[in-house]
PDB file of C-alpha atoms and ligand atoms in Angstrom:
ATOM      1  CA  MET A 240     110.882 -22.628 -29.242  1.00 81.00           C
ATOM      2  CA  LEU A 241     112.502 -25.670 -27.624  1.00 78.00           C
ATOM      3  CA  TYR A 242     115.054 -26.415 -30.320  1.00 79.00           C
ATOM      4  CA  ALA A 243     116.305 -25.702 -33.803  1.00 90.00           C
ATOM      5  CA  THR A 244     113.907 -26.234 -36.674  1.00 93.00           C
ATOM      6  CA  THR A 245     116.640 -27.068 -39.185  1.00 97.00           C
ATOM      7  CA  THR A 246     117.259 -30.808 -39.438  1.00 97.00           C
ATOM      8  CA  ALA A 247     120.697 -32.339 -39.084  1.00 98.00           C
ATOM      9  CA  ALA A 248     120.638 -33.347 -42.762  1.00 98.00           C
ATOM     10  CA  GLU A 249     119.855 -29.755 -43.776  1.00 98.00           C
ATOM     11  CA  LYS A 250     122.636 -28.403 -41.568  1.00 98.00           C
ATOM     12  CA  ARG A 251     125.124 -30.786 -43.184  1.00 98.00           C
ATOM     13  CA  ALA A 252     123.993 -29.770 -46.655  1.00 98.00           C
ATOM     14  CA  ASN A 253     124.231 -26.109 -45.613  1.00 98.00           C
ATOM     15  CA  LEU A 254     127.784 -26.596 -44.346  1.00 98.00           C
ATOM     16  CA  ARG A 255     128.792 -28.256 -47.620  1.00 98.00           C
ATOM     17  CA  ALA A 256     127.225 -25.388 -49.576  1.00 98.00           C
ATOM     18  CA  ALA A 257     128.905 -22.758 -47.403  1.00 98.00           C
ATOM     19  CA  LEU A 258     132.298 -24.432 -47.861  1.00 98.00           C
ATOM     20  CA  ALA A 259     131.748 -24.541 -51.612  1.00 97.00           C
ATOM     21  CA  THR A 260     131.565 -20.732 -51.711  1.00 96.00           C
ATOM     22  CA  GLY A 261     135.226 -20.548 -50.689  1.00 94.00           C
ATOM     23  CA  GLU A 262     134.382 -17.911 -48.057  1.00 96.00           C
ATOM     24  CA  LEU A 263     136.023 -18.196 -44.642  1.00 98.00           C
ATOM     25  CA  LEU A 264     133.544 -19.747 -42.179  1.00 98.00           C
ATOM     26  CA  ARG A 265     133.844 -18.628 -38.541  1.00 98.00           C
ATOM     27  CA  LEU A 266     133.023 -21.216 -35.856  1.00 98.00           C
ATOM     28  CA  PRO A 267     133.339 -20.058 -32.247  1.00 99.00           C
ATOM     29  CA  GLY A 268     133.312 -22.830 -29.655  1.00 98.00           C
ATOM     30  CA  ALA A 269     129.950 -23.197 -27.896  1.00 98.00           C
ATOM     31  CA  PHE A 270     130.759 -24.046 -24.291  1.00 98.00           C
ATOM     32  CA  ASN A 271     127.108 -24.926 -23.644  1.00 98.00           C
ATOM     33  CA  PRO A 272     123.835 -25.059 -25.602  1.00 98.00           C
ATOM     34  CA  LEU A 273     122.903 -21.488 -24.624  1.00 98.00           C
ATOM     35  CA  SER A 274     126.143 -20.083 -26.004  1.00 98.00           C
ATOM     36  CA  ALA A 275     125.303 -21.794 -29.318  1.00 98.00           C
ATOM     37  CA  ARG A 276     122.193 -19.600 -29.419  1.00 97.00           C
ATOM     38  CA  LEU A 277     124.354 -16.537 -28.878  1.00 97.00           C
ATOM     39  CA  ILE A 278     126.750 -17.591 -31.654  1.00 98.00           C
ATOM     40  CA  GLN A 279     123.810 -17.944 -34.045  1.00 98.00           C
ATOM     41  CA  ASP A 280     122.297 -14.640 -32.912  1.00 97.00           C
ATOM     42  CA  LYS A 281     125.582 -12.842 -33.648  1.00 98.00           C
ATOM     43  CA  GLY A 282     125.660 -14.069 -37.224  1.00 98.00           C
ATOM     44  CA  PHE A 283     128.400 -16.695 -37.192  1.00 98.00           C
ATOM     45  CA  ASP A 284     128.542 -19.556 -39.686  1.00 98.00           C
ATOM     46  CA  GLY A 285     128.623 -22.515 -37.335  1.00 98.00           C
ATOM     47  CA  VAL A 286     129.491 -23.713 -33.851  1.00 98.00           C
ATOM     48  CA  TYR A 287     132.522 -25.677 -32.793  1.00 99.00           C
ATOM     49  CA  ILE A 288     132.209 -28.260 -30.024  1.00 98.00           C
ATOM     50  CA  SER A 289     135.586 -28.530 -28.355  1.00 98.00           C
ATOM     51  CA  GLY A 290     136.987 -31.572 -26.595  1.00 98.00           C
ATOM     52  CA  ALA A 291     139.060 -29.276 -24.404  1.00 98.00           C
ATOM     53  CA  VAL A 292     135.889 -27.443 -23.344  1.00 98.00           C
ATOM     54  CA  ILE A 293     133.898 -30.625 -22.694  1.00 98.00           C
ATOM     55  CA  SER A 294     136.778 -31.841 -20.510  1.00 98.00           C
ATOM     56  CA  ALA A 295     137.275 -28.503 -18.733  1.00 98.00           C
ATOM     57  CA  ASP A 296     133.546 -28.211 -18.151  1.00 97.00           C
ATOM     58  CA  LEU A 297     133.739 -31.499 -16.232  1.00 98.00           C
ATOM     59  CA  GLY A 298     136.763 -30.190 -14.323  1.00 98.00           C
ATOM     60  CA  LEU A 299     139.113 -32.496 -16.232  1.00 97.00           C
ATOM     61  CA  PRO A 300     142.256 -31.883 -18.288  1.00 96.00           C
ATOM     62  CA  ASP A 301     142.080 -32.563 -22.033  1.00 95.00           C
ATOM     63  CA  ILE A 302     143.971 -35.867 -21.974  1.00 94.00           C
ATOM     64  CA  GLY A 303     141.459 -38.292 -23.411  1.00 93.00           C
ATOM     65  CA  LEU A 304     139.483 -38.930 -20.207  1.00 95.00           C
ATOM     66  CA  THR A 305     136.071 -38.137 -21.661  1.00 97.00           C
ATOM     67  CA  THR A 306     134.097 -40.949 -23.251  1.00 97.00           C
ATOM     68  CA  LEU A 307     132.286 -41.120 -26.572  1.00 98.00           C
ATOM     69  CA  THR A 308     128.988 -41.202 -24.671  1.00 98.00           C
ATOM     70  CA  GLU A 309     129.781 -37.961 -22.854  1.00 98.00           C
ATOM     71  CA  VAL A 310     130.978 -36.182 -25.993  1.00 98.00           C
ATOM     72  CA  ALA A 311     127.980 -37.356 -28.046  1.00 98.00           C
ATOM     73  CA  ALA A 312     125.521 -36.285 -25.359  1.00 98.00           C
ATOM     74  CA  ARG A 313     127.021 -32.808 -25.177  1.00 98.00           C
ATOM     75  CA  ALA A 314     127.264 -32.562 -28.962  1.00 98.00           C
ATOM     76  CA  GLN A 315     123.572 -33.387 -29.210  1.00 98.00           C
ATOM     77  CA  GLN A 316     122.558 -30.871 -26.528  1.00 98.00           C
ATOM     78  CA  ILE A 317     124.488 -28.137 -28.307  1.00 98.00           C
ATOM     79  CA  SER A 318     123.581 -29.079 -31.888  1.00 98.00           C
ATOM     80  CA  ARG A 319     119.840 -29.243 -31.261  1.00 97.00           C
ATOM     81  CA  MET A 320     119.820 -25.692 -29.887  1.00 97.00           C
ATOM     82  CA  THR A 321     121.067 -24.074 -33.081  1.00 98.00           C
ATOM     83  CA  ASP A 322     120.152 -23.964 -36.738  1.00 98.00           C
ATOM     84  CA  LEU A 323     123.845 -23.583 -37.510  1.00 98.00           C
ATOM     85  CA  PRO A 324     125.967 -26.577 -38.487  1.00 98.00           C
ATOM     86  CA  SER A 325     128.181 -27.901 -35.695  1.00 98.00           C
ATOM     87  CA  LEU A 326     131.668 -29.348 -35.946  1.00 99.00           C
ATOM     88  CA  VAL A 327     132.651 -31.642 -33.080  1.00 98.00           C
ATOM     89  CA  ASP A 328     136.073 -32.645 -31.842  1.00 98.00           C
ATOM     90  CA  ALA A 329     136.178 -36.454 -31.865  1.00 98.00           C
ATOM     91  CA  ASP A 330     139.764 -36.563 -30.541  1.00 97.00           C
ATOM     92  CA  THR A 331     141.471 -39.767 -31.717  1.00 97.00           C
ATOM     93  CA  GLY A 332     138.133 -41.417 -32.481  1.00 97.00           C
ATOM     94  CA  PHE A 333     137.964 -43.192 -29.107  1.00 96.00           C
ATOM     95  CA  GLY A 334     139.911 -46.289 -30.017  1.00 94.00           C
ATOM     96  CA  GLU A 335     140.834 -48.556 -32.884  1.00 93.00           C
ATOM     97  CA  PRO A 336     139.443 -48.098 -36.430  1.00 95.00           C
ATOM     98  CA  MET A 337     136.300 -50.067 -35.582  1.00 96.00           C
ATOM     99  CA  ASN A 338     135.705 -47.763 -32.618  1.00 97.00           C
ATOM    100  CA  VAL A 339     136.238 -44.806 -34.952  1.00 98.00           C
ATOM    101  CA  ALA A 340     133.459 -46.151 -37.172  1.00 98.00           C
ATOM    102  CA  ARG A 341     131.125 -46.394 -34.180  1.00 98.00           C
ATOM    103  CA  THR A 342     132.151 -42.903 -33.068  1.00 98.00           C
ATOM    104  CA  VAL A 343     131.193 -41.490 -36.458  1.00 98.00           C
ATOM    105  CA  GLN A 344     127.757 -43.113 -36.419  1.00 98.00           C
ATOM    106  CA  THR A 345     127.111 -42.052 -32.827  1.00 98.00           C
ATOM    107  CA  LEU A 346     128.059 -38.443 -33.518  1.00 98.00           C
ATOM    108  CA  GLU A 347     126.045 -38.488 -36.728  1.00 98.00           C
ATOM    109  CA  ASP A 348     123.043 -39.613 -34.653  1.00 98.00           C
ATOM    110  CA  ALA A 349     123.788 -36.718 -32.270  1.00 98.00           C
ATOM    111  CA  GLY A 350     123.061 -34.332 -35.139  1.00 98.00           C
ATOM    112  CA  VAL A 351     126.465 -32.832 -35.841  1.00 98.00           C
ATOM    113  CA  ALA A 352     127.359 -31.561 -39.304  1.00 98.00           C
ATOM    114  CA  GLY A 353     130.980 -32.620 -39.105  1.00 98.00           C
ATOM    115  CA  LEU A 354     133.692 -34.003 -36.865  1.00 98.00           C
ATOM    116  CA  HIS A 355     137.459 -34.263 -36.756  1.00 98.00           C
ATOM    117  CA  ILE A 356     139.639 -37.238 -35.961  1.00 98.00           C
ATOM    118  CA  GLU A 357     143.278 -36.663 -35.082  1.00 97.00           C
ATOM    119  CA  ASP A 358     146.449 -38.693 -35.479  1.00 97.00           C
ATOM    120  CA  GLN A 359     147.700 -38.441 -31.916  1.00 96.00           C
ATOM    121  CA  VAL A 360     148.393 -41.565 -29.897  1.00 94.00           C
ATOM    122  CA  ASN A 361     146.266 -42.222 -26.862  1.00 86.00           C
ATOM    123  CA  PRO A 362     146.376 -40.703 -24.305  1.00 83.00           C
ATOM    124  CA  LYS A 363     146.145 -37.522 -26.404  1.00 91.00           C
ATOM    125  CA  ARG A 364     146.765 -34.015 -25.187  1.00 86.00           C
ATOM    126  CA  CYS A 365     146.078 -30.455 -26.290  1.00 88.00           C
ATOM    127  CA  GLY A 366     147.613 -29.944 -29.721  1.00 86.00           C
ATOM    128  CA  HIS A 367     149.357 -26.771 -28.586  1.00 85.00           C
ATOM    129  CA  LEU A 368     151.306 -28.416 -25.764  1.00 87.00           C
ATOM    130  CA  ASP A 369     154.731 -30.041 -26.021  1.00 86.00           C
ATOM    131  CA  GLY A 370     155.330 -33.750 -25.618  1.00 86.00           C
ATOM    132  CA  LYS A 371     152.704 -35.018 -28.053  1.00 90.00           C
ATOM    133  CA  ALA A 372     153.140 -38.260 -30.007  1.00 94.00           C
ATOM    134  CA  VAL A 373     151.457 -39.259 -33.250  1.00 96.00           C
ATOM    135  CA  VAL A 374     150.618 -42.623 -34.769  1.00 97.00           C
ATOM    136  CA  ASP A 375     152.260 -43.834 -37.993  1.00 97.00           C
ATOM    137  CA  SER A 376     150.732 -43.011 -41.385  1.00 97.00           C
ATOM    138  CA  ASP A 377     149.194 -46.438 -41.766  1.00 97.00           C
ATOM    139  CA  THR A 378     147.228 -46.113 -38.509  1.00 97.00           C
ATOM    140  CA  ALA A 379     146.206 -42.514 -39.256  1.00 98.00           C
ATOM    141  CA  ILE A 380     144.950 -43.533 -42.707  1.00 98.00           C
ATOM    142  CA  LYS A 381     143.000 -46.481 -41.270  1.00 98.00           C
ATOM    143  CA  ARG A 382     141.221 -44.162 -38.848  1.00 98.00           C
ATOM    144  CA  ILE A 383     140.081 -41.879 -41.666  1.00 98.00           C
ATOM    145  CA  ARG A 384     139.067 -44.738 -43.957  1.00 98.00           C
ATOM    146  CA  ALA A 385     137.014 -46.232 -41.141  1.00 98.00           C
ATOM    147  CA  ALA A 386     135.390 -42.856 -40.440  1.00 98.00           C
ATOM    148  CA  VAL A 387     134.482 -42.221 -44.070  1.00 98.00           C
ATOM    149  CA  SER A 388     133.064 -45.686 -44.656  1.00 98.00           C
ATOM    150  CA  ALA A 389     130.933 -45.520 -41.483  1.00 98.00           C
ATOM    151  CA  ARG A 390     128.899 -42.397 -42.218  1.00 98.00           C
ATOM    152  CA  ARG A 391     125.399 -42.855 -43.568  1.00 98.00           C
ATOM    153  CA  ASP A 392     124.837 -39.264 -44.604  1.00 98.00           C
ATOM    154  CA  PRO A 393     127.375 -38.503 -47.366  1.00 98.00           C
ATOM    155  CA  ASN A 394     127.213 -34.831 -46.346  1.00 98.00           C
ATOM    156  CA  LEU A 395     128.604 -35.517 -42.863  1.00 98.00           C
ATOM    157  CA  LEU A 396     131.968 -33.729 -43.016  1.00 98.00           C
ATOM    158  CA  ILE A 397     134.853 -35.985 -42.014  1.00 98.00           C
ATOM    159  CA  MET A 398     137.837 -33.815 -41.202  1.00 98.00           C
ATOM    160  CA  ALA A 399     141.284 -35.235 -40.521  1.00 98.00           C
ATOM    161  CA  ARG A 400     143.468 -33.439 -38.033  1.00 98.00           C
ATOM    162  CA  THR A 401     147.201 -33.949 -38.018  1.00 98.00           C
ATOM    163  CA  ASP A 402     149.357 -33.084 -35.024  1.00 97.00           C
ATOM    164  CA  ILE A 403     152.604 -34.124 -36.727  1.00 96.00           C
ATOM    165  CA  ARG A 404     153.862 -30.543 -37.346  1.00 96.00           C
ATOM    166  CA  ALA A 405     155.092 -30.150 -33.756  1.00 93.00           C
ATOM    167  CA  LEU A 406     157.115 -33.366 -34.002  1.00 94.00           C
ATOM    168  CA  ASP A 407     158.439 -33.623 -37.557  1.00 95.00           C
ATOM    169  CA  GLY A 408     157.927 -30.196 -39.113  1.00 96.00           C
ATOM    170  CA  ILE A 409     155.784 -28.625 -41.794  1.00 97.00           C
ATOM    171  CA  GLY A 410     157.023 -30.940 -44.576  1.00 97.00           C
ATOM    172  CA  ALA A 411     155.782 -33.964 -42.657  1.00 97.00           C
ATOM    173  CA  ALA A 412     152.478 -32.198 -41.962  1.00 98.00           C
ATOM    174  CA  ILE A 413     151.962 -31.602 -45.670  1.00 98.00           C
ATOM    175  CA  ASP A 414     152.812 -35.208 -46.546  1.00 98.00           C
ATOM    176  CA  ARG A 415     150.410 -36.479 -43.900  1.00 98.00           C
ATOM    177  CA  ALA A 416     147.660 -34.094 -44.989  1.00 98.00           C
ATOM    178  CA  LYS A 417     147.931 -35.409 -48.560  1.00 98.00           C
ATOM    179  CA  GLN A 418     147.741 -39.016 -47.351  1.00 98.00           C
ATOM    180  CA  LEU A 419     144.672 -38.236 -45.252  1.00 98.00           C
ATOM    181  CA  VAL A 420     142.945 -36.560 -48.194  1.00 98.00           C
ATOM    182  CA  ASP A 421     143.736 -39.621 -50.311  1.00 98.00           C
ATOM    183  CA  ALA A 422     142.183 -41.749 -47.541  1.00 98.00           C
ATOM    184  CA  GLY A 423     138.938 -39.811 -48.016  1.00 98.00           C
ATOM    185  CA  ALA A 424     139.131 -36.860 -45.610  1.00 98.00           C
ATOM    186  CA  ASP A 425     136.788 -34.044 -46.694  1.00 98.00           C
ATOM    187  CA  ALA A 426     138.848 -31.370 -44.940  1.00 98.00           C
ATOM    188  CA  ILE A 427     142.151 -30.963 -43.096  1.00 98.00           C
ATOM    189  CA  PHE A 428     142.930 -29.471 -39.681  1.00 98.00           C
ATOM    190  CA  PRO A 429     146.673 -28.852 -39.532  1.00 98.00           C
ATOM    191  CA  GLU A 430     147.324 -28.416 -35.815  1.00 96.00           C
ATOM    192  CA  ALA A 431     149.806 -25.993 -34.245  1.00 92.00           C
ATOM    193  CA  MET A 432     151.017 -24.182 -37.367  1.00 94.00           C
ATOM    194  CA  ALA A 433     153.906 -21.860 -36.501  1.00 93.00           C
ATOM    195  CA  ASP A 434     152.930 -18.990 -38.790  1.00 95.00           C
ATOM    196  CA  LEU A 435     150.780 -17.889 -41.696  1.00 96.00           C
ATOM    197  CA  THR A 436     153.197 -19.225 -44.311  1.00 97.00           C
ATOM    198  CA  GLU A 437     152.678 -22.710 -42.907  1.00 97.00           C
ATOM    199  CA  PHE A 438     148.908 -22.407 -43.249  1.00 97.00           C
ATOM    200  CA  GLU A 439     149.495 -21.187 -46.777  1.00 97.00           C
ATOM    201  CA  ALA A 440     151.777 -24.131 -47.577  1.00 98.00           C
ATOM    202  CA  VAL A 441     149.158 -26.647 -46.422  1.00 98.00           C
ATOM    203  CA  ARG A 442     146.495 -24.757 -48.367  1.00 98.00           C
ATOM    204  CA  ARG A 443     148.548 -24.973 -51.576  1.00 97.00           C
ATOM    205  CA  ALA A 444     149.343 -28.661 -51.161  1.00 98.00           C
ATOM    206  CA  ILE A 445     145.767 -29.993 -51.013  1.00 98.00           C
ATOM    207  CA  ASP A 446     142.460 -29.123 -52.588  1.00 96.00           C
ATOM    208  CA  VAL A 447     139.997 -29.730 -49.748  1.00 98.00           C
ATOM    209  CA  PRO A 448     138.967 -27.143 -47.126  1.00 98.00           C
ATOM    210  CA  VAL A 449     141.582 -26.258 -44.486  1.00 98.00           C
ATOM    211  CA  LEU A 450     140.818 -25.246 -40.887  1.00 98.00           C
ATOM    212  CA  ALA A 451     142.799 -22.810 -38.725  1.00 98.00           C
ATOM    213  CA  ASN A 452     142.700 -23.173 -34.944  1.00 97.00           C
ATOM    214  CA  MET A 453     142.910 -19.751 -33.305  1.00 97.00           C
ATOM    215  CA  THR A 454     143.167 -21.005 -29.748  1.00 97.00           C
ATOM    216  CA  GLU A 455     144.649 -18.546 -27.291  1.00 97.00           C
ATOM    217  CA  PHE A 456     147.867 -19.211 -25.344  1.00 95.00           C
ATOM    218  CA  GLY A 457     148.902 -21.743 -28.000  1.00 90.00           C
ATOM    219  CA  LYS A 458     151.556 -22.120 -30.676  1.00 86.00           C
ATOM    220  CA  SER A 459     149.839 -20.078 -33.391  1.00 84.00           C
ATOM    221  CA  GLU A 460     149.595 -16.314 -33.456  1.00 91.00           C
ATOM    222  CA  LEU A 461     145.998 -15.037 -33.385  1.00 97.00           C
ATOM    223  CA  PHE A 462     145.576 -14.103 -37.030  1.00 97.00           C
ATOM    224  CA  THR A 463     142.653 -11.988 -38.165  1.00 98.00           C
ATOM    225  CA  THR A 464     139.893 -13.380 -40.341  1.00 98.00           C
ATOM    226  CA  ARG A 465     141.250 -11.172 -43.142  1.00 98.00           C
ATOM    227  CA  GLN A 466     144.741 -12.692 -42.848  1.00 98.00           C
ATOM    228  CA  LEU A 467     143.344 -16.227 -42.815  1.00 98.00           C
ATOM    229  CA  ALA A 468     140.985 -15.586 -45.723  1.00 98.00           C
ATOM    230  CA  ASP A 469     143.851 -14.082 -47.710  1.00 98.00           C
ATOM    231  CA  VAL A 470     145.830 -17.327 -47.498  1.00 97.00           C
ATOM    232  CA  GLY A 471     142.760 -19.359 -48.479  1.00 97.00           C
ATOM    233  CA  ILE A 472     141.727 -20.825 -45.116  1.00 98.00           C
ATOM    234  CA  ASN A 473     138.116 -22.079 -45.187  1.00 98.00           C
ATOM    235  CA  ILE A 474     137.180 -22.539 -41.520  1.00 98.00           C
ATOM    236  CA  VAL A 475     138.470 -20.767 -38.424  1.00 98.00           C
ATOM    237  CA  ILE A 476     137.660 -22.043 -34.930  1.00 98.00           C
ATOM    238  CA  TYR A 477     137.887 -20.188 -31.617  1.00 98.00           C
ATOM    239  CA  PRO A 478     137.525 -23.403 -29.631  1.00 98.00           C
ATOM    240  CA  VAL A 479     137.942 -22.456 -25.983  1.00 98.00           C
ATOM    241  CA  SER A 480     137.592 -18.670 -26.313  1.00 98.00           C
ATOM    242  CA  LEU A 481     134.038 -18.183 -25.010  1.00 98.00           C
ATOM    243  CA  LEU A 482     134.755 -20.400 -22.017  1.00 98.00           C
ATOM    244  CA  ARG A 483     137.931 -18.426 -21.289  1.00 98.00           C
ATOM    245  CA  LEU A 484     136.014 -15.144 -21.556  1.00 98.00           C
ATOM    246  CA  ALA A 485     133.179 -16.392 -19.349  1.00 98.00           C
ATOM    247  CA  MET A 486     135.527 -17.885 -16.754  1.00 98.00           C
ATOM    248  CA  GLY A 487     137.615 -14.693 -16.748  1.00 97.00           C
ATOM    249  CA  ALA A 488     134.455 -12.704 -16.014  1.00 97.00           C
ATOM    250  CA  ALA A 489     133.377 -15.228 -13.362  1.00 97.00           C
ATOM    251  CA  GLU A 490     136.741 -14.905 -11.591  1.00 98.00           C
ATOM    252  CA  ARG A 491     136.508 -11.140 -11.577  1.00 98.00           C
ATOM    253  CA  GLY A 492     132.956 -11.348 -10.231  1.00 98.00           C
ATOM    254  CA  LEU A 493     133.948 -13.638  -7.366  1.00 98.00           C
ATOM    255  CA  ASP A 494     136.871 -11.325  -6.529  1.00 98.00           C
ATOM    256  CA  THR A 495     134.439  -8.416  -6.489  1.00 98.00           C
ATOM    257  CA  ILE A 496     132.142 -10.119  -3.957  1.00 98.00           C
ATOM    258  CA  ASN A 497     135.211 -10.751  -1.809  1.00 98.00           C
ATOM    259  CA  ALA A 498     136.485  -7.195  -2.150  1.00 98.00           C
ATOM    260  CA  GLU A 499     133.281  -5.176  -2.172  1.00 98.00           C
ATOM    261  CA  GLY A 500     130.735  -7.378  -0.467  1.00 98.00           C
ATOM    262  CA  SER A 501     128.334  -7.026  -3.406  1.00 98.00           C
ATOM    263  CA  LEU A 502     128.211  -7.462  -7.175  1.00 98.00           C
ATOM    264  CA  ALA A 503     126.582  -4.079  -7.745  1.00 98.00           C
ATOM    265  CA  SER A 504     129.656  -2.679  -9.529  1.00 98.00           C
ATOM    266  CA  ARG A 505     129.672  -5.660 -11.921  1.00 97.00           C
ATOM    267  CA  VAL A 506     126.043  -5.473 -13.045  1.00 98.00           C
ATOM    268  CA  PRO A 507     126.902  -3.384 -16.142  1.00 96.00           C
ATOM    269  CA  ASP A 508     129.164  -6.269 -17.323  1.00 94.00           C
ATOM    270  CA  MET A 509     126.370  -8.813 -17.001  1.00 97.00           C
ATOM    271  CA  GLN A 510     123.986 -10.068 -19.641  1.00 97.00           C
ATOM    272  CA  THR A 511     120.625  -8.685 -18.594  1.00 97.00           C
ATOM    273  CA  ARG A 512     117.642 -10.796 -17.675  1.00 96.00           C
ATOM    274  CA  ALA A 513     115.796  -9.364 -20.690  1.00 96.00           C
ATOM    275  CA  ARG A 514     118.587 -10.323 -23.073  1.00 97.00           C
ATOM    276  CA  LEU A 515     118.800 -13.809 -21.605  1.00 97.00           C
ATOM    277  CA  TYR A 516     115.052 -14.268 -22.085  1.00 94.00           C
ATOM    278  CA  GLU A 517     115.350 -13.013 -25.641  1.00 95.00           C
ATOM    279  CA  LEU A 518     117.981 -15.684 -26.353  1.00 95.00           C
ATOM    280  CA  LEU A 519     115.792 -18.304 -24.703  1.00 94.00           C
ATOM    281  CA  ASP A 520     112.899 -17.169 -26.911  1.00 93.00           C
ATOM    282  CA  TYR A 521     110.763 -16.929 -23.797  1.00 89.00           C
ATOM    283  CA  GLU A 522     107.990 -15.178 -25.689  1.00 88.00           C
ATOM    284  CA  SER A 523     107.349 -18.138 -27.970  1.00 89.00           C
ATOM    285  CA  TYR A 524     106.647 -20.277 -24.929  1.00 89.00           C
ATOM    286  CA  ASN A 525     104.072 -17.689 -23.951  1.00 84.00           C
ATOM    287  CA  ALA A 526     102.490 -17.854 -27.385  1.00 85.00           C
ATOM    288  CA  PHE A 527     102.191 -21.597 -26.809  1.00 86.00           C
ATOM    289  CA  ASP A 528     100.731 -21.113 -23.330  1.00 82.00           C
ATOM    290  CA  SER A 529      99.809 -17.568 -22.349  1.00 79.00           C
ATOM    291  CA  SER A 530     100.223 -18.259 -18.641  1.00 74.00           C
ATOM    292  CA  VAL A 531     103.992 -18.679 -19.039  1.00 68.00           C
ATOM    293  CA  PHE A 532     105.155 -15.128 -19.709  1.00 65.00           C
ATOM    294  CA  ASN A 533     102.802 -13.015 -17.644  1.00 70.00           C
ATOM    295  CA  PHE A 534     105.376 -10.726 -16.037  1.00 68.00           C
ATOM    296  CA  THR A 535     107.630  -7.871 -17.124  1.00 70.00           C
ATOM    297  CA  VAL A 536     111.431  -7.762 -17.056  1.00 69.00           C
TER     298      VAL A 536
HETATM  299  C1  LIG B 293     140.963 -27.536 -30.643  1.00 50.52           C
HETATM  300  C2  LIG B 293     141.165 -28.380 -29.449  1.00 50.52           C
HETATM  301  O1  LIG B 293     141.414 -29.714 -29.848  1.00 50.52           O
HETATM  302  C3  LIG B 293     139.902 -28.428 -28.586  1.00 50.52           C
HETATM  303  O2  LIG B 293     139.689 -29.456 -27.934  1.00 50.52           O
HETATM  304  O3  LIG B 293     139.207 -27.418 -28.532  1.00 50.52           O
HETATM  305  C4  LIG B 293     142.326 -27.892 -28.527  1.00 50.52           C
HETATM  306  C5  LIG B 293     142.182 -26.461 -28.092  1.00 50.52           C
HETATM  307  C6  LIG B 293     143.069 -26.046 -26.945  1.00 50.52           C
HETATM  308  O4  LIG B 293     143.355 -26.863 -26.032  1.00 50.52           O
HETATM  309  O5  LIG B 293     143.455 -24.878 -26.885  1.00 50.52           O
HETATM  310  C7  LIG B 293     143.653 -28.161 -29.235  1.00 50.52           C
HETATM  311  O6  LIG B 293     144.198 -29.264 -29.056  1.00 50.52           O
HETATM  312  O7  LIG B 293     144.135 -27.293 -29.961  1.00 50.52           O
HETATM  313 MG1  LIG B 294     140.597 -31.195 -28.759  1.00 50.52          MG
END
């Protein structure tokens, strides 16, 4: 009832332990706190909190318009609704290295299990679009050093994302990944890999966990969990997927009202009231106060 019973410290320790098994962890993007409950209910290993989704949710493009305060507030709302560890997208860290340090502490306070900081210049953009620019190695390294030195819980996972592949190729991505690991990154997010062999090359070059971003309509093919596990990937995210699915269904529903004058034909596609209440754990509220759940669905 009300929120997760697992503490943030336990979730971070759990994420570390899960990564240590070497198994591929699957983290769908929770587009709201309720969807985090669904992700947990379906047996996934964690939730991803996407910057693209937080922006889109506000009706904004993913070009660095959201603030640390907004991202932390959403990360907290989502994280507290699940016992699973959450991994949040901290974009470029919201400023200079000192801002990165403050970002890490703020997101740590929000209860996330991990976060990633990327090496794009500000204003950033989606990693799967053309026209990106990245900062030099020195700046990228400073961001990660600042992030690592700022955390208070040593289990908070600091992941470094590099966007350099799209600009300078896979060789540069591997070099940068190594530098970021040397700077203290606990894991690497190589963005916009062209194919599986590139994921494999990054995997071979470093010995910390590697994340694969299976975002749709992007630069990477949508590999299966089997394919990713076979090349040694440790975390796969589906960052915007649930939002895309939900918005696709919403569009079709609105078209149906326009075309048919009713949503009756769409009811079979909908989550039922009973299932929603199950996810909300409505019954526990009734156990707390028996006047709450005195009806049938
Ligand atoms: C992972 C990502 O950073 C995100 O914000 O979810 C995006 C996803 C997307 O826009 O498809 C990304 O830059 O890849
Ligand atoms: Mg992002």
